[in-house]
Structure formats: structure tokens, C-alpha cells
mmCIF file of C-alpha atoms in Angstrom:
data_model
loop_
_atom_site.group_PDB
_atom_site.id
_atom_site.type_symbol
_atom_site.label_atom_id
_atom_site.label_comp_id
_atom_site.label_asym_id
_atom_site.label_seq_id
_atom_site.Cartn_x
_atom_site.Cartn_y
_atom_site.Cartn_z
ATOM 1 C CA MET Z 22 0.000 0.000 0.000
ATOM 2 C CA ILE Z 23 1.266 3.451 -0.928
ATOM 3 C CA ALA Z 24 1.773 5.914 1.907
ATOM 4 C CA ASP Z 25 -0.037 9.137 1.031
ATOM 5 C CA PRO Z 26 2.562 11.552 -0.342
ATOM 6 C CA ARG Z 27 2.934 15.100 0.935
ATOM 7 C CA TRP Z 28 1.916 17.460 -1.855
ATOM 8 C CA HIS Z 29 3.473 20.923 -2.134
ATOM 9 C CA ARG Z 30 1.571 22.763 -4.864
ATOM 10 C CA PHE Z 31 2.579 26.160 -6.238
ATOM 11 C CA GLN Z 32 1.058 28.598 -8.715
ATOM 12 C CA THR Z 33 4.214 29.076 -10.804
ATOM 13 C CA PRO Z 34 7.457 27.185 -11.514
ATOM 14 C CA GLU Z 35 9.372 30.127 -10.029
ATOM 15 C CA GLN Z 36 7.554 29.841 -6.702
ATOM 16 C CA LEU Z 37 8.166 26.101 -6.711
ATOM 17 C CA ALA Z 38 11.902 26.508 -7.426
ATOM 18 C CA ASP Z 39 12.396 29.067 -4.663
ATOM 19 C CA ARG Z 40 10.545 27.131 -1.977
ATOM 20 C CA PHE Z 41 11.962 23.767 -3.004
ATOM 21 C CA ALA Z 42 15.494 25.189 -2.911
ATOM 22 C CA ARG Z 43 14.899 26.586 0.571
ATOM 23 C CA ASP Z 44 13.524 23.282 1.860
ATOM 24 C CA VAL Z 45 16.410 21.259 0.417
ATOM 25 C CA ALA Z 46 18.983 23.741 1.751
ATOM 26 C CA ASP Z 47 17.445 23.515 5.220
ATOM 27 C CA PHE Z 48 17.542 19.713 5.116
ATOM 28 C CA LEU Z 49 21.177 19.726 3.999
ATOM 29 C CA LYS Z 50 22.110 22.097 6.829
ATOM 30 C CA VAL Z 51 20.591 19.734 9.383
ATOM 31 C CA ALA Z 52 22.408 16.766 7.855
ATOM 32 C CA ILE Z 53 25.723 18.613 7.984
ATOM 33 C CA SER Z 54 25.156 19.623 11.605
ATOM 34 C CA GLN Z 55 24.400 16.012 12.535
ATOM 35 C CA ARG Z 56 27.118 14.136 10.649
ATOM 36 C CA GLY Z 57 29.491 16.769 9.331
ATOM 37 C CA GLN Z 58 28.592 16.281 5.674
ATOM 38 C CA ALA Z 59 25.673 15.779 3.316
ATOM 39 C CA LEU Z 60 24.962 13.758 0.191
ATOM 40 C CA LEU Z 61 22.575 15.134 -2.429
ATOM 41 C CA ALA Z 62 21.351 13.170 -5.461
ATOM 42 C CA VAL Z 63 19.586 15.172 -8.164
ATOM 43 C CA SER Z 64 17.705 14.345 -11.338
ATOM 44 C CA GLY Z 65 18.440 15.693 -14.806
ATOM 45 C CA GLY Z 66 16.275 16.732 -17.730
ATOM 46 C CA THR Z 67 14.953 20.259 -18.225
ATOM 47 C CA THR Z 68 12.670 20.652 -15.197
ATOM 48 C CA PRO Z 69 15.229 21.148 -12.385
ATOM 49 C CA ALA Z 70 17.345 23.956 -13.908
ATOM 50 C CA ALA Z 71 15.544 26.809 -12.106
ATOM 51 C CA PHE Z 72 15.562 24.856 -8.837
ATOM 52 C CA PHE Z 73 19.298 24.232 -9.254
ATOM 53 C CA ARG Z 74 20.020 27.920 -9.781
ATOM 54 C CA ALA Z 75 17.944 28.886 -6.735
ATOM 55 C CA LEU Z 76 19.636 26.263 -4.549
ATOM 56 C CA SER Z 77 23.102 27.385 -5.655
ATOM 57 C CA THR Z 78 22.617 30.794 -3.989
ATOM 58 C CA HIS Z 79 21.829 29.467 -0.511
ATOM 59 C CA ASP Z 80 24.280 29.943 2.342
ATOM 60 C CA LEU Z 81 25.495 26.604 3.669
ATOM 61 C CA PRO Z 82 28.886 24.911 3.993
ATOM 62 C CA TRP Z 83 28.987 23.659 0.424
ATOM 63 C CA THR Z 84 32.445 22.149 0.884
ATOM 64 C CA ASP Z 85 30.693 19.555 3.058
ATOM 65 C CA VAL Z 86 28.166 18.652 0.328
ATOM 66 C CA THR Z 87 28.655 15.987 -2.333
ATOM 67 C CA VAL Z 88 26.344 16.045 -5.355
ATOM 68 C CA VAL Z 89 25.614 12.939 -7.437
ATOM 69 C CA PRO Z 90 23.302 12.546 -10.453
ATOM 70 C CA VAL Z 91 20.325 10.253 -9.860
ATOM 71 C CA ASP Z 92 20.926 8.968 -13.372
ATOM 72 C CA GLU Z 93 22.971 9.831 -16.429
ATOM 73 C CA ARG Z 94 22.932 9.429 -20.170
ATOM 74 C CA PHE Z 95 25.915 7.612 -21.633
ATOM 75 C CA VAL Z 96 26.976 10.636 -23.647
ATOM 76 C CA PRO Z 97 30.056 12.901 -23.389
ATOM 77 C CA THR Z 98 29.841 15.623 -20.760
ATOM 78 C CA THR Z 99 29.951 18.196 -23.581
ATOM 79 C CA SER Z 100 26.590 16.934 -24.894
ATOM 80 C CA GLU Z 101 23.484 19.030 -24.289
ATOM 81 C CA ARG Z 102 21.833 15.784 -23.130
ATOM 82 C CA SER Z 103 24.382 15.261 -20.350
ATOM 83 C CA ASN Z 104 22.952 15.548 -16.844
ATOM 84 C CA GLU Z 105 26.437 16.289 -15.573
ATOM 85 C CA LYS Z 106 26.631 19.316 -17.877
ATOM 86 C CA LEU Z 107 23.231 20.499 -16.614
ATOM 87 C CA ILE Z 108 24.293 20.109 -12.971
ATOM 88 C CA ARG Z 109 27.673 21.771 -13.432
ATOM 89 C CA GLY Z 110 26.167 24.687 -15.337
ATOM 90 C CA ASN Z 111 23.193 25.369 -13.065
ATOM 91 C CA LEU Z 112 23.817 23.903 -9.592
ATOM 92 C CA LEU Z 113 27.589 23.845 -9.105
ATOM 93 C CA VAL Z 114 27.810 27.605 -9.539
ATOM 94 C CA ASN Z 115 27.554 30.646 -7.246
ATOM 95 C CA LYS Z 116 27.972 29.547 -3.616
ATOM 96 C CA ALA Z 117 27.462 25.895 -4.537
ATOM 97 C CA ALA Z 118 30.587 25.943 -6.724
ATOM 98 C CA ALA Z 119 32.451 24.737 -3.625
ATOM 99 C CA ALA Z 120 30.481 21.470 -3.479
ATOM 100 C CA ARG Z 121 32.040 18.163 -4.467
ATOM 101 C CA PHE Z 122 30.712 16.162 -7.415
ATOM 102 C CA THR Z 123 30.728 12.414 -8.037
ATOM 103 C CA PRO Z 124 29.876 11.628 -11.676
ATOM 104 C CA LEU Z 125 28.156 8.550 -13.017
ATOM 105 C CA TYR Z 126 29.466 9.005 -16.553
ATOM 106 C CA HIS Z 127 32.983 7.797 -17.365
ATOM 107 C CA ASP Z 128 34.667 8.091 -20.754
ATOM 108 C CA VAL Z 129 35.060 4.382 -21.408
ATOM 109 C CA THR Z 130 34.111 1.936 -24.140
ATOM 110 C CA ASP Z 131 30.590 0.955 -23.086
ATOM 111 C CA VAL Z 132 27.886 1.716 -20.562
ATOM 112 C CA GLY Z 133 28.465 -1.527 -18.659
ATOM 113 C CA GLU Z 134 32.061 -0.572 -17.939
ATOM 114 C CA ALA Z 135 30.962 2.943 -16.947
ATOM 115 C CA ALA Z 136 28.375 1.483 -14.558
ATOM 116 C CA LYS Z 137 31.033 -0.635 -12.819
ATOM 117 C CA LEU Z 138 33.229 2.435 -12.275
ATOM 118 C CA ALA Z 139 30.288 4.512 -11.048
ATOM 119 C CA ASP Z 140 29.136 1.692 -8.768
ATOM 120 C CA ARG Z 141 32.535 1.650 -7.047
ATOM 121 C CA ALA Z 142 32.606 5.430 -6.710
ATOM 122 C CA VAL Z 143 29.138 5.622 -5.144
ATOM 123 C CA ALA Z 144 29.922 2.712 -2.796
ATOM 124 C CA GLU Z 145 32.836 4.751 -1.424
ATOM 125 C CA LEU Z 146 30.583 7.680 -0.465
ATOM 126 C CA PRO Z 147 29.345 8.048 3.135
ATOM 127 C CA LEU Z 148 25.906 6.635 2.343
ATOM 128 C CA PRO Z 149 22.975 6.924 2.765
ATOM 129 C CA PHE Z 150 22.003 9.992 0.764
ATOM 130 C CA ASP Z 151 20.492 12.781 2.804
ATOM 131 C CA VAL Z 152 18.371 14.216 -0.012
ATOM 132 C CA VAL Z 153 17.238 12.586 -3.257
ATOM 133 C CA VAL Z 154 15.460 14.696 -5.870
ATOM 134 C CA LEU Z 155 13.575 12.660 -8.458
ATOM 135 C CA GLY Z 156 11.853 13.704 -11.649
ATOM 136 C CA MET Z 157 9.242 11.860 -13.697
ATOM 137 C CA GLY Z 158 8.676 11.374 -17.420
ATOM 138 C CA GLY Z 159 5.363 11.301 -19.206
ATOM 139 C CA ASP Z 160 5.545 7.492 -19.334
ATOM 140 C CA GLY Z 161 5.856 7.256 -15.550
ATOM 141 C CA HIS Z 162 9.600 6.604 -15.483
ATOM 142 C CA THR Z 163 11.720 8.089 -12.737
ATOM 143 C CA ALA Z 164 15.522 8.000 -12.488
ATOM 144 C CA SER Z 165 16.228 5.772 -15.524
ATOM 145 C CA PHE Z 166 13.636 3.181 -14.538
ATOM 146 C CA PHE Z 167 11.991 2.898 -17.969
ATOM 147 C CA PRO Z 168 8.896 0.714 -18.426
ATOM 148 C CA ASP Z 169 10.397 -0.906 -21.551
ATOM 149 C CA SER Z 170 13.859 -1.514 -20.092
ATOM 150 C CA PRO Z 171 15.019 -5.131 -19.773
ATOM 151 C CA GLU Z 172 17.019 -4.019 -16.708
ATOM 152 C CA LEU Z 173 13.975 -2.520 -14.938
ATOM 153 C CA GLY Z 174 13.467 -5.468 -12.591
ATOM 154 C CA ASP Z 175 17.053 -5.325 -11.368
ATOM 155 C CA ALA Z 176 17.028 -1.537 -10.978
ATOM 156 C CA ILE Z 177 13.853 -1.449 -8.867
ATOM 157 C CA ASP Z 178 14.615 -4.601 -6.865
ATOM 158 C CA PRO Z 179 14.404 -3.546 -3.179
ATOM 159 C CA ALA Z 180 17.231 -5.994 -2.463
ATOM 160 C CA ALA Z 181 19.498 -4.873 -5.303
ATOM 161 C CA SER Z 182 23.132 -5.193 -4.280
ATOM 162 C CA HIS Z 183 24.488 -2.729 -6.835
ATOM 163 C CA HIS Z 184 24.479 1.024 -6.322
ATOM 164 C CA VAL Z 185 24.566 1.824 -10.051
ATOM 165 C CA LEU Z 186 23.333 -0.200 -13.012
ATOM 166 C CA PRO Z 187 23.469 0.251 -16.787
ATOM 167 C CA VAL Z 188 20.119 0.702 -18.514
ATOM 168 C CA THR Z 189 19.006 0.198 -22.090
ATOM 169 C CA ALA Z 190 15.506 0.919 -23.366
ATOM 170 C CA PRO Z 191 14.008 1.668 -26.786
ATOM 171 C CA SER Z 192 12.357 4.787 -25.360
ATOM 172 C CA ALA Z 193 15.573 6.097 -23.780
ATOM 173 C CA ASP Z 194 17.346 7.104 -27.045
ATOM 174 C CA GLU Z 195 20.771 6.244 -25.603
ATOM 175 C CA PRO Z 196 22.081 3.925 -22.866
ATOM 176 C CA ARG Z 197 21.806 5.211 -19.310
ATOM 177 C CA LEU Z 198 23.319 4.750 -15.868
ATOM 178 C CA THR Z 199 21.073 4.897 -12.830
ATOM 179 C CA LEU Z 200 21.227 4.677 -9.075
ATOM 180 C CA THR Z 201 19.203 1.669 -7.948
ATOM 181 C CA MET Z 202 15.992 1.914 -5.970
ATOM 182 C CA PRO Z 203 17.305 0.819 -2.534
ATOM 183 C CA VAL Z 204 20.044 3.479 -2.765
ATOM 184 C CA LEU Z 205 17.519 6.178 -3.635
ATOM 185 C CA LEU Z 206 14.915 5.139 -1.062
ATOM 186 C CA SER Z 207 17.395 5.112 1.812
ATOM 187 C CA ALA Z 208 17.531 8.935 1.759
ATOM 188 C CA GLY Z 209 16.278 11.075 4.612
ATOM 189 C CA LEU Z 210 14.263 13.261 2.219
ATOM 190 C CA ILE Z 211 12.912 11.873 -1.047
ATOM 191 C CA ALA Z 212 11.304 14.562 -3.176
ATOM 192 C CA LEU Z 213 9.581 14.276 -6.535
ATOM 193 C CA HIS Z 214 9.806 17.462 -8.609
ATOM 194 C CA ILE Z 215 7.298 17.677 -11.455
ATOM 195 C CA GLU Z 216 5.607 20.378 -13.494
ATOM 196 C CA GLY Z 217 2.555 20.443 -15.726
ATOM 197 C CA ALA Z 218 -1.042 19.232 -15.633
ATOM 198 C CA GLU Z 219 -0.241 16.064 -17.583
ATOM 199 C CA LYS Z 220 2.249 14.770 -15.034
ATOM 200 C CA HIS Z 221 -0.019 15.770 -12.149
ATOM 201 C CA SER Z 222 -2.844 13.753 -13.708
ATOM 202 C CA LEU Z 223 -0.600 10.759 -14.386
ATOM 203 C CA LEU Z 224 0.656 10.697 -10.819
ATOM 204 C CA GLU Z 225 -2.852 10.930 -9.364
ATOM 205 C CA THR Z 226 -3.917 8.032 -11.605
ATOM 206 C CA VAL Z 227 -0.990 5.931 -10.376
ATOM 207 C CA LEU Z 228 -1.776 6.766 -6.754
ATOM 208 C CA ALA Z 229 -5.455 5.891 -7.144
ATOM 209 C CA GLY Z 230 -5.075 2.883 -9.432
ATOM 210 C CA PRO Z 231 -5.280 -0.793 -8.452
ATOM 211 C CA HIS Z 232 -1.960 -1.661 -10.144
ATOM 212 C CA PRO Z 233 0.559 1.092 -9.380
ATOM 213 C CA ARG Z 234 3.512 -1.206 -10.171
ATOM 214 C CA GLU Z 235 2.630 -0.879 -13.864
ATOM 215 C CA LYS Z 236 4.456 2.457 -13.810
ATOM 216 C CA PRO Z 237 7.999 2.676 -12.403
ATOM 217 C CA ILE Z 238 7.074 5.687 -10.266
ATOM 218 C CA GLY Z 239 4.330 3.539 -8.739
ATOM 219 C CA ALA Z 240 6.861 0.879 -7.766
ATOM 220 C CA VAL Z 241 8.980 3.557 -6.095
ATOM 221 C CA LEU Z 242 5.990 4.877 -4.174
ATOM 222 C CA LEU Z 243 5.040 1.370 -3.070
ATOM 223 C CA HIS Z 244 8.487 0.503 -1.751
ATOM 224 C CA ALA Z 245 9.236 3.830 -0.067
ATOM 225 C CA ALA Z 246 9.339 3.425 3.698
ATOM 226 C CA LYS Z 247 8.211 7.015 4.149
ATOM 227 C CA PRO Z 248 5.844 9.297 2.210
ATOM 228 C CA LEU Z 249 7.420 11.108 -0.712
ATOM 229 C CA ASP Z 250 7.311 14.893 -0.841
ATOM 230 C CA ILE Z 251 5.870 15.966 -4.193
ATOM 231 C CA TYR Z 252 6.652 19.489 -5.415
ATOM 232 C CA TRP Z 253 4.414 20.515 -8.296
ATOM 233 C CA ALA Z 254 3.480 23.596 -10.292
ATOM 234 C CA PRO Z 255 1.719 24.088 -13.620
ATOM 235 C CA LYS Z 256 3.855 24.824 -16.637
ATOM 236 C CA LYS Z 257 3.921 28.350 -17.952
ATOM 237 C CA GLY Z 258 0.717 29.045 -19.878
ATOM 238 C CA GLU Z 259 -1.355 26.306 -18.215
#
């Protein structure tokens, strides 16, 4: 049974970005005060850019923060599709330029080799993550848990032993690397950041439906030990 999520609804994407950044910054400050450091995993795509820029201006000891992508496309970091490029250009700037960054992408022959390197690097971090920021696609995927991926079962296995897995899917355009579900769901704060009426409707359908596992986001919601915090706003013009 899915624990009812905590909805945070805003009138504009700008209001969402500002409040979400403040909430995440506050959570990171508490984590740092309690254990001397904080781990932050963030999603890619186009939605989080404004949130990243807002978060980057907050006052906190960024040298004690390590940022990791939730998932990554197996493309060079110069590619416009690279999540690392998005994070470096929008989050690791301003005051947050002092934060540390652990990439998932490695410039190697294939995505399987890159996943092995990323898996080792994440395993060496002081887990668990303190904050995980997820996004969601129109097909209900989150992280790189794609409905048509042959690796989906392994990636969302609550007992998965790997921290990072390679992902292939016809709908993904290129191979991916993703943190696995038990790594993501161990975080102190798990937030889903979405915009637009279509995604709001899809998520409500998943939450109300009899078979939420049919969508990867539904499987995440089912296995989460605590309610997710959902930050939503309509897209501009809606």
C-alpha cells in the first residue's frame, strides 16, 4: 500500500523553485550539523534547472556537500543531453561551486564498464544519501527506470546489491546509468519534482489505481518506507 505523499503545490514554476530550494537547503544544513557532511542526489532533464540555480545561492557549507546525479545518459559531458553538464552549469555555480561532485558518466568503451566504475565510486561515499530529488517522465519513469527496459526489474529490486546499473531501453534514445531503488529510497528526504497538468494527472492516476507497479514511479511509491514529498506547479501558460 502506498503511503499518502505530501503534496506541495505552487502557482508558478518560479515559486516552486524558490521554496523547493529553501527546503532542500534547510535539510542539507541539518544533515551537515548532525554528521558533518551531506549527500545530495539530483535528477536531470529540463525541469530542475531553475531549482538548481535557486539552490546554488543558498548559504550553507557547500564544501561539506557531495552532489551525485540520480541517473545519467551515456553521452560525453559536452553533450546538451548530459545531466552532468546540466548540474555543473546550473547547480555547481555561485555559492554551490564549492560542493564536491561524483559523476556517473565515465569516458570508457561501453555503458556496462561505466556502470562498474560509477558503482565503485558511489559505494565509497558516506551513504545513505540525505536528499534525493527525483523527476518523472510522461511514461511514468523516474531516475532511468523505464517501463520498456530489460534491466527494470534489477534496478527497482528492493534488495538490489548494486548502487549503479546500466540501462538500455528503446524509449531512452541512448544507454543510461542509474542509481538503484534501494540506494535512492534510503535517503532522509525523497522529493519528486514535477511540473505540468499532464504529469499531475498521471501521478494521481498511479496513486489511485489498483496496479501502481505498472508504472515505475508507482513501484517507487510502493516501496518507499516514508511518504514522498511531491513538489508541483503548472507549466507556464497552463
